[in-house]
Amino acid sequence: MIINKLKKKAGWAALEYIQPGNVVGVGSGSTAAYFIDALSSVKNYIKGAVSSSEMSSCKLKNLDVPLLDLNEVDVLDIYIDGADEINSKKYMIKGKGAALTREKIIASAAKKFICIVDSSKIVSVLGGVPLPIEVIPMARTIVSKRIMDLGGIPKYRKNIITENGNILLDVYNLTIFNALSLEEEINNIPGVVTVGLFARRAADIAIISGHQGIKVIE
Ligand code: 5RP
């Protein structure tokens, strides 16, 4: 319950970064959902929102925030999203909510990426939570073997098909000291669609909501 209050504060704190006329990328998950509530309070001043999941699209529609297709957008001013873990370099693990591929696409297109988290998500070394990987279904076993070669323990996330028609592996037992090279290595395994390591496109700003208030890391 307290965590939800912190998430809500982080979501609303991101509103400060939204400018009139902006195209706003919107992430997925419970913290992003609080940001959508905040965004709806300025819906008449922004150009619209690009959404990373059906869940976020549904909430945006219910709150009458104009939805835009990424293909129709020239400039994506800003992307706001949560994370499962974030370190001091603003590298993140994302994808617990299964929306990692669309999140990574929108993050890569955005001029600015603001990560909104409660303070429980801050880590010194990434890997305390499983690392999600979206995989083409026929490559599940071959990708799992390659992940085991890297020292990870992959677990198939049963009964989940992503919005892109793929499966997810959650990788345990990783202590991620070199996120940049691990992201590249996993991305290069045939059959991998997206790895939920966001280091090559890290956040530009982290808004961290803790018991002492909001802290911003630029
Ligand atoms: C979804 C994500 C979310 O941003 C991440 O799981 C954090 O979720 P929450 O804000 O509910 O803690 O990456 O794919």
PDB file of C-alpha atoms and ligand atoms in Angstrom:
ATOM      1  CA  MET A   1       0.000   0.000   0.000  1.00  0.00           C
ATOM      2  CA  ILE A   2       2.821   2.378   0.963  1.00  0.00           C
ATOM      3  CA  ILE A   3       4.642   1.342  -2.210  1.00  0.00           C
ATOM      4  CA  ASN A   4       1.594   2.383  -4.234  1.00  0.00           C
ATOM      5  CA  LYS A   5       1.682   5.833  -2.637  1.00  0.00           C
ATOM      6  CA  LEU A   6       5.345   6.164  -3.612  1.00  0.00           C
ATOM      7  CA  LYS A   7       4.580   5.004  -7.152  1.00  0.00           C
ATOM      8  CA  LYS A   8       1.764   7.529  -7.399  1.00  0.00           C
ATOM      9  CA  LYS A   9       4.088  10.349  -6.280  1.00  0.00           C
ATOM     10  CA  ALA A  10       6.689   9.313  -8.876  1.00  0.00           C
ATOM     11  CA  GLY A  11       4.017   9.223 -11.593  1.00  0.00           C
ATOM     12  CA  TRP A  12       2.713  12.681 -10.754  1.00  0.00           C
ATOM     13  CA  ALA A  13       6.226  14.137 -10.386  1.00  0.00           C
ATOM     14  CA  ALA A  14       6.899  13.346 -14.057  1.00  0.00           C
ATOM     15  CA  LEU A  15       4.188  15.816 -15.090  1.00  0.00           C
ATOM     16  CA  GLU A  16       6.647  18.643 -14.497  1.00  0.00           C
ATOM     17  CA  TYR A  17       8.608  17.516 -17.575  1.00  0.00           C
ATOM     18  CA  ILE A  18       5.656  17.639 -19.968  1.00  0.00           C
ATOM     19  CA  GLN A  19       5.526  20.726 -22.182  1.00  0.00           C
ATOM     20  CA  PRO A  20       2.541  22.091 -24.132  1.00  0.00           C
ATOM     21  CA  GLY A  21       2.330  20.470 -27.588  1.00  0.00           C
ATOM     22  CA  ASN A  22       4.438  17.451 -26.595  1.00  0.00           C
ATOM     23  CA  VAL A  23       4.032  13.978 -28.018  1.00  0.00           C
ATOM     24  CA  VAL A  24       4.384  11.781 -24.941  1.00  0.00           C
ATOM     25  CA  GLY A  25       5.437   8.130 -24.962  1.00  0.00           C
ATOM     26  CA  VAL A  26       3.737   6.200 -22.193  1.00  0.00           C
ATOM     27  CA  GLY A  27       5.072   3.026 -20.603  1.00  0.00           C
ATOM     28  CA  SER A  28       3.279   0.169 -18.879  1.00  0.00           C
ATOM     29  CA  GLY A  29       2.792  -1.071 -15.353  1.00  0.00           C
ATOM     30  CA  SER A  30       1.405   0.327 -12.126  1.00  0.00           C
ATOM     31  CA  THR A  31       3.750   3.337 -11.880  1.00  0.00           C
ATOM     32  CA  ALA A  32       3.095   4.277 -15.513  1.00  0.00           C
ATOM     33  CA  ALA A  33      -0.638   3.976 -14.764  1.00  0.00           C
ATOM     34  CA  TYR A  34      -0.297   6.727 -12.139  1.00  0.00           C
ATOM     35  CA  PHE A  35       1.532   8.823 -14.721  1.00  0.00           C
ATOM     36  CA  ILE A  36      -1.405   8.323 -17.120  1.00  0.00           C
ATOM     37  CA  ASP A  37      -3.736   9.721 -14.445  1.00  0.00           C
ATOM     38  CA  ALA A  38      -1.445  12.742 -14.174  1.00  0.00           C
ATOM     39  CA  LEU A  39      -1.160  13.101 -17.946  1.00  0.00           C
ATOM     40  CA  SER A  40      -4.941  13.184 -18.324  1.00  0.00           C
ATOM     41  CA  SER A  41      -4.957  16.411 -16.290  1.00  0.00           C
ATOM     42  CA  VAL A  42      -3.056  18.150 -19.145  1.00  0.00           C
ATOM     43  CA  LYS A  43      -4.607  16.219 -22.043  1.00  0.00           C
ATOM     44  CA  ASN A  44      -5.874  19.411 -23.701  1.00  0.00           C
ATOM     45  CA  TYR A  45      -2.363  20.879 -23.905  1.00  0.00           C
ATOM     46  CA  ILE A  46      -0.422  17.945 -25.389  1.00  0.00           C
ATOM     47  CA  LYS A  47      -0.493  16.670 -28.970  1.00  0.00           C
ATOM     48  CA  GLY A  48      -1.102  13.133 -27.801  1.00  0.00           C
ATOM     49  CA  ALA A  49       0.326   9.939 -26.353  1.00  0.00           C
ATOM     50  CA  VAL A  50       2.054   6.932 -27.916  1.00  0.00           C
ATOM     51  CA  SER A  51       1.309   3.832 -25.863  1.00  0.00           C
ATOM     52  CA  SER A  52       3.463   0.770 -25.181  1.00  0.00           C
ATOM     53  CA  SER A  53       0.692  -1.736 -24.345  1.00  0.00           C
ATOM     54  CA  GLU A  54      -3.002  -2.521 -24.678  1.00  0.00           C
ATOM     55  CA  MET A  55      -3.416  -1.932 -20.946  1.00  0.00           C
ATOM     56  CA  SER A  56      -1.972   1.587 -21.142  1.00  0.00           C
ATOM     57  CA  SER A  57      -3.902   2.322 -24.374  1.00  0.00           C
ATOM     58  CA  CYS A  58      -7.117   1.295 -22.665  1.00  0.00           C
ATOM     59  CA  LYS A  59      -6.485   3.598 -19.720  1.00  0.00           C
ATOM     60  CA  LEU A  60      -5.479   6.478 -22.000  1.00  0.00           C
ATOM     61  CA  LYS A  61      -8.683   5.996 -24.053  1.00  0.00           C
ATOM     62  CA  ASN A  62     -10.849   5.858 -20.932  1.00  0.00           C
ATOM     63  CA  LEU A  63      -9.374   9.168 -19.805  1.00  0.00           C
ATOM     64  CA  ASP A  64      -9.780  10.736 -23.290  1.00  0.00           C
ATOM     65  CA  VAL A  65      -6.063  11.290 -23.809  1.00  0.00           C
ATOM     66  CA  PRO A  66      -5.520  11.423 -27.604  1.00  0.00           C
ATOM     67  CA  LEU A  67      -3.704   8.285 -28.808  1.00  0.00           C
ATOM     68  CA  LEU A  68      -1.146   8.508 -31.603  1.00  0.00           C
ATOM     69  CA  ASP A  69       0.447   5.825 -33.772  1.00  0.00           C
ATOM     70  CA  LEU A  70       4.248   5.879 -33.537  1.00  0.00           C
ATOM     71  CA  ASN A  71       4.421   5.599 -37.344  1.00  0.00           C
ATOM     72  CA  GLU A  72       2.540   8.886 -37.698  1.00  0.00           C
ATOM     73  CA  VAL A  73       4.742  10.791 -35.263  1.00  0.00           C
ATOM     74  CA  ASP A  74       7.650  12.971 -36.444  1.00  0.00           C
ATOM     75  CA  VAL A  75       9.158  13.784 -33.079  1.00  0.00           C
ATOM     76  CA  LEU A  76       8.545  11.872 -29.866  1.00  0.00           C
ATOM     77  CA  ASP A  77       9.422  14.462 -27.259  1.00  0.00           C
ATOM     78  CA  ILE A  78       9.492  12.383 -24.130  1.00  0.00           C
ATOM     79  CA  TYR A  79       8.963   8.845 -22.833  1.00  0.00           C
ATOM     80  CA  ILE A  80       7.862   8.113 -19.274  1.00  0.00           C
ATOM     81  CA  ASP A  81       8.004   4.595 -17.868  1.00  0.00           C
ATOM     82  CA  GLY A  82       8.698   2.543 -14.756  1.00  0.00           C
ATOM     83  CA  ALA A  83      11.320  -0.160 -14.259  1.00  0.00           C
ATOM     84  CA  ASP A  84      11.864  -3.342 -12.271  1.00  0.00           C
ATOM     85  CA  GLU A  85      15.399  -2.296 -11.317  1.00  0.00           C
ATOM     86  CA  ILE A  86      17.550   0.758 -12.008  1.00  0.00           C
ATOM     87  CA  ASN A  87      21.192   1.454 -11.139  1.00  0.00           C
ATOM     88  CA  SER A  88      23.214   4.650 -10.747  1.00  0.00           C
ATOM     89  CA  LYS A  89      23.967   4.766 -14.497  1.00  0.00           C
ATOM     90  CA  LYS A  90      20.216   4.722 -15.097  1.00  0.00           C
ATOM     91  CA  TYR A  91      20.497   1.305 -16.749  1.00  0.00           C
ATOM     92  CA  MET A  92      17.354  -0.711 -16.126  1.00  0.00           C
ATOM     93  CA  ILE A  93      15.758  -4.133 -16.099  1.00  0.00           C
ATOM     94  CA  LYS A  94      12.229  -3.915 -17.491  1.00  0.00           C
ATOM     95  CA  GLY A  95       9.570  -6.299 -18.735  1.00  0.00           C
ATOM     96  CA  LYS A  96       7.855  -7.828 -15.722  1.00  0.00           C
ATOM     97  CA  GLY A  97       4.657  -6.594 -17.354  1.00  0.00           C
ATOM     98  CA  ALA A  98       5.563  -8.278 -20.681  1.00  0.00           C
ATOM     99  CA  ALA A  99       5.582  -5.014 -22.666  1.00  0.00           C
ATOM    100  CA  LEU A 100       9.369  -4.738 -23.035  1.00  0.00           C
ATOM    101  CA  THR A 101       9.548  -4.757 -26.842  1.00  0.00           C
ATOM    102  CA  ARG A 102       7.150  -1.884 -27.415  1.00  0.00           C
ATOM    103  CA  GLU A 103       8.690  -0.060 -24.467  1.00  0.00           C
ATOM    104  CA  LYS A 104      12.153  -0.381 -25.978  1.00  0.00           C
ATOM    105  CA  ILE A 105      10.950   0.799 -29.376  1.00  0.00           C
ATOM    106  CA  ILE A 106       9.322   3.900 -27.917  1.00  0.00           C
ATOM    107  CA  ALA A 107      12.268   4.587 -25.596  1.00  0.00           C
ATOM    108  CA  SER A 108      14.632   4.440 -28.575  1.00  0.00           C
ATOM    109  CA  ALA A 109      12.490   6.923 -30.501  1.00  0.00           C
ATOM    110  CA  ALA A 110      12.157   9.425 -27.651  1.00  0.00           C
ATOM    111  CA  LYS A 111      14.278  12.543 -27.282  1.00  0.00           C
ATOM    112  CA  LYS A 112      14.136  12.149 -23.499  1.00  0.00           C
ATOM    113  CA  PHE A 113      13.449   9.077 -21.338  1.00  0.00           C
ATOM    114  CA  ILE A 114      12.310   9.616 -17.778  1.00  0.00           C
ATOM    115  CA  CYS A 115      12.173   6.580 -15.520  1.00  0.00           C
ATOM    116  CA  ILE A 116       9.723   6.777 -12.616  1.00  0.00           C
ATOM    117  CA  VAL A 117      10.282   4.389  -9.728  1.00  0.00           C
ATOM    118  CA  ASP A 118       9.771   3.924  -6.025  1.00  0.00           C
ATOM    119  CA  SER A 119      13.020   3.626  -4.098  1.00  0.00           C
ATOM    120  CA  SER A 120      12.756  -0.182  -3.748  1.00  0.00           C
ATOM    121  CA  LYS A 121      13.818  -0.423  -7.419  1.00  0.00           C
ATOM    122  CA  ILE A 122      17.243   1.142  -6.865  1.00  0.00           C
ATOM    123  CA  VAL A 123      20.143  -1.326  -6.964  1.00  0.00           C
ATOM    124  CA  SER A 124      23.907  -1.107  -7.142  1.00  0.00           C
ATOM    125  CA  VAL A 125      24.173  -4.173  -9.405  1.00  0.00           C
ATOM    126  CA  LEU A 126      21.415  -5.257 -11.806  1.00  0.00           C
ATOM    127  CA  GLY A 127      20.179  -8.861 -11.678  1.00  0.00           C
ATOM    128  CA  GLY A 128      18.352  -9.154  -8.377  1.00  0.00           C
ATOM    129  CA  VAL A 129      15.134  -9.605 -10.352  1.00  0.00           C
ATOM    130  CA  PRO A 130      14.812 -12.026 -13.291  1.00  0.00           C
ATOM    131  CA  LEU A 131      15.752 -10.573 -16.660  1.00  0.00           C
ATOM    132  CA  PRO A 132      12.855 -10.960 -19.143  1.00  0.00           C
ATOM    133  CA  ILE A 133      13.556 -11.856 -22.767  1.00  0.00           C
ATOM    134  CA  GLU A 134      10.918 -11.857 -25.499  1.00  0.00           C
ATOM    135  CA  VAL A 135      11.570 -14.782 -27.843  1.00  0.00           C
ATOM    136  CA  ILE A 136      10.078 -16.097 -31.106  1.00  0.00           C
ATOM    137  CA  PRO A 137       8.174 -19.255 -29.964  1.00  0.00           C
ATOM    138  CA  MET A 138      10.124 -21.745 -32.153  1.00  0.00           C
ATOM    139  CA  ALA A 139      13.436 -20.514 -30.684  1.00  0.00           C
ATOM    140  CA  ARG A 140      12.522 -21.085 -27.031  1.00  0.00           C
ATOM    141  CA  THR A 141      14.829 -24.087 -26.467  1.00  0.00           C
ATOM    142  CA  ILE A 142      17.770 -22.829 -28.498  1.00  0.00           C
ATOM    143  CA  VAL A 143      17.683 -19.424 -26.807  1.00  0.00           C
ATOM    144  CA  SER A 144      17.395 -21.104 -23.387  1.00  0.00           C
ATOM    145  CA  LYS A 145      20.564 -23.121 -24.116  1.00  0.00           C
ATOM    146  CA  ARG A 146      22.486 -20.004 -25.109  1.00  0.00           C
ATOM    147  CA  ILE A 147      21.338 -18.244 -21.963  1.00  0.00           C
ATOM    148  CA  MET A 148      22.552 -21.178 -19.833  1.00  0.00           C
ATOM    149  CA  ASP A 149      25.952 -20.881 -21.586  1.00  0.00           C
ATOM    150  CA  LEU A 150      26.030 -17.313 -20.231  1.00  0.00           C
ATOM    151  CA  GLY A 151      25.385 -18.582 -16.703  1.00  0.00           C
ATOM    152  CA  GLY A 152      21.712 -17.676 -16.557  1.00  0.00           C
ATOM    153  CA  ILE A 153      18.846 -19.933 -15.525  1.00  0.00           C
ATOM    154  CA  PRO A 154      15.967 -19.335 -17.951  1.00  0.00           C
ATOM    155  CA  LYS A 155      12.408 -20.008 -16.894  1.00  0.00           C
ATOM    156  CA  TYR A 156       9.614 -20.061 -19.454  1.00  0.00           C
ATOM    157  CA  ARG A 157       6.813 -17.667 -18.401  1.00  0.00           C
ATOM    158  CA  LYS A 158       3.905 -20.072 -18.911  1.00  0.00           C
ATOM    159  CA  ASN A 159       0.497 -18.964 -20.228  1.00  0.00           C
ATOM    160  CA  ILE A 160       1.809 -15.608 -21.438  1.00  0.00           C
ATOM    161  CA  ILE A 161       1.884 -14.630 -25.080  1.00  0.00           C
ATOM    162  CA  THR A 162       3.120 -11.092 -25.659  1.00  0.00           C
ATOM    163  CA  GLU A 163       1.132  -8.552 -27.674  1.00  0.00           C
ATOM    164  CA  ASN A 164       3.549  -9.351 -30.511  1.00  0.00           C
ATOM    165  CA  GLY A 165       2.691 -13.080 -30.447  1.00  0.00           C
ATOM    166  CA  ASN A 166       5.896 -14.225 -28.750  1.00  0.00           C
ATOM    167  CA  ILE A 167       6.878 -16.012 -25.532  1.00  0.00           C
ATOM    168  CA  LEU A 168       8.902 -14.778 -22.562  1.00  0.00           C
ATOM    169  CA  LEU A 169      11.859 -16.278 -20.748  1.00  0.00           C
ATOM    170  CA  ASP A 170      12.711 -14.916 -17.303  1.00  0.00           C
ATOM    171  CA  VAL A 171      16.403 -15.341 -16.605  1.00  0.00           C
ATOM    172  CA  TYR A 172      17.567 -15.934 -13.030  1.00  0.00           C
ATOM    173  CA  ASN A 173      21.067 -16.133 -11.585  1.00  0.00           C
ATOM    174  CA  LEU A 174      22.589 -13.167 -13.419  1.00  0.00           C
ATOM    175  CA  THR A 175      24.784 -10.614 -11.694  1.00  0.00           C
ATOM    176  CA  ILE A 176      25.045  -7.957 -14.362  1.00  0.00           C
ATOM    177  CA  PHE A 177      28.337  -6.065 -14.133  1.00  0.00           C
ATOM    178  CA  ASN A 178      28.517  -5.176 -17.825  1.00  0.00           C
ATOM    179  CA  ALA A 179      24.999  -4.367 -18.912  1.00  0.00           C
ATOM    180  CA  LEU A 180      26.036  -2.799 -22.235  1.00  0.00           C
ATOM    181  CA  SER A 181      27.829  -5.887 -23.531  1.00  0.00           C
ATOM    182  CA  LEU A 182      25.309  -8.359 -22.062  1.00  0.00           C
ATOM    183  CA  GLU A 183      22.461  -6.482 -23.751  1.00  0.00           C
ATOM    184  CA  GLU A 184      24.261  -6.722 -27.080  1.00  0.00           C
ATOM    185  CA  GLU A 185      25.185 -10.373 -26.600  1.00  0.00           C
ATOM    186  CA  ILE A 186      21.635 -11.459 -25.780  1.00  0.00           C
ATOM    187  CA  ASN A 187      20.157  -9.278 -28.542  1.00  0.00           C
ATOM    188  CA  ASN A 188      22.384 -11.109 -31.025  1.00  0.00           C
ATOM    189  CA  ILE A 189      21.062 -14.592 -30.213  1.00  0.00           C
ATOM    190  CA  PRO A 190      18.869 -15.656 -33.147  1.00  0.00           C
ATOM    191  CA  GLY A 191      15.267 -15.855 -31.991  1.00  0.00           C
ATOM    192  CA  VAL A 192      15.569 -13.119 -29.387  1.00  0.00           C
ATOM    193  CA  VAL A 193      13.197 -10.265 -30.114  1.00  0.00           C
ATOM    194  CA  THR A 194      14.093  -8.044 -27.171  1.00  0.00           C
ATOM    195  CA  VAL A 195      16.008  -8.362 -23.937  1.00  0.00           C
ATOM    196  CA  GLY A 196      14.626  -6.384 -21.013  1.00  0.00           C
ATOM    197  CA  LEU A 197      18.008  -4.837 -20.291  1.00  0.00           C
ATOM    198  CA  PHE A 198      17.820  -1.123 -21.054  1.00  0.00           C
ATOM    199  CA  ALA A 199      21.449   0.042 -21.017  1.00  0.00           C
ATOM    200  CA  ARG A 200      22.185   1.071 -24.587  1.00  0.00           C
ATOM    201  CA  ARG A 201      19.179   3.362 -24.315  1.00  0.00           C
ATOM    202  CA  ALA A 202      19.324   4.185 -20.613  1.00  0.00           C
ATOM    203  CA  ALA A 203      17.016   6.676 -18.950  1.00  0.00           C
ATOM    204  CA  ASP A 204      18.090  10.322 -19.132  1.00  0.00           C
ATOM    205  CA  ILE A 205      16.450  11.190 -15.851  1.00  0.00           C
ATOM    206  CA  ALA A 206      15.317   8.998 -12.948  1.00  0.00           C
ATOM    207  CA  ILE A 207      12.572  10.206 -10.633  1.00  0.00           C
ATOM    208  CA  ILE A 208      12.855   8.210  -7.424  1.00  0.00           C
ATOM    209  CA  SER A 209      10.084   8.353  -4.896  1.00  0.00           C
ATOM    210  CA  GLY A 210      11.138   7.419  -1.387  1.00  0.00           C
ATOM    211  CA  HIS A 211      10.049   7.922   2.182  1.00  0.00           C
ATOM    212  CA  GLN A 212      12.072  11.157   2.290  1.00  0.00           C
ATOM    213  CA  GLY A 213      10.337  12.532  -0.806  1.00  0.00           C
ATOM    214  CA  ILE A 214      11.252  12.787  -4.480  1.00  0.00           C
ATOM    215  CA  LYS A 215      14.851  12.553  -5.654  1.00  0.00           C
ATOM    216  CA  VAL A 216      15.795  13.310  -9.252  1.00  0.00           C
ATOM    217  CA  ILE A 217      18.935  11.844 -10.832  1.00  0.00           C
ATOM    218  CA  GLU A 218      19.997  13.578 -14.043  1.00  0.00           C
TER     219      GLU A 218
HETATM  220  C1  5RP B   1       6.476  -3.469 -17.920  1.00  0.00           C
HETATM  221  C2  5RP B   1       7.582  -2.773 -17.239  1.00  0.00           C
HETATM  222  C3  5RP B   1       7.265  -1.961 -16.038  1.00  0.00           C
HETATM  223  O1  5RP B   1       7.731  -0.657 -16.239  1.00  0.00           O
HETATM  224  C4  5RP B   1       7.937  -2.553 -14.836  1.00  0.00           C
HETATM  225  O2  5RP B   1       7.556  -3.909 -14.709  1.00  0.00           O
HETATM  226  C5  5RP B   1       7.590  -1.788 -13.546  1.00  0.00           C
HETATM  227  O3  5RP B   1       6.252  -2.023 -13.223  1.00  0.00           O
HETATM  228  P1  5RP B   1       5.563  -1.360 -11.955  1.00  0.00           P
HETATM  229  O4  5RP B   1       5.528   0.113 -12.197  1.00  0.00           O
HETATM  230  O5  5RP B   1       4.184  -1.986 -11.930  1.00  0.00           O
HETATM  231  O6  5RP B   1       6.367  -1.721 -10.739  1.00  0.00           O
HETATM  232  O7  5RP B   1       8.729  -2.844 -17.631  1.00  0.00           O
HETATM  233  O8  5RP B   1       6.912  -4.246 -19.014  1.00  0.00           O
END
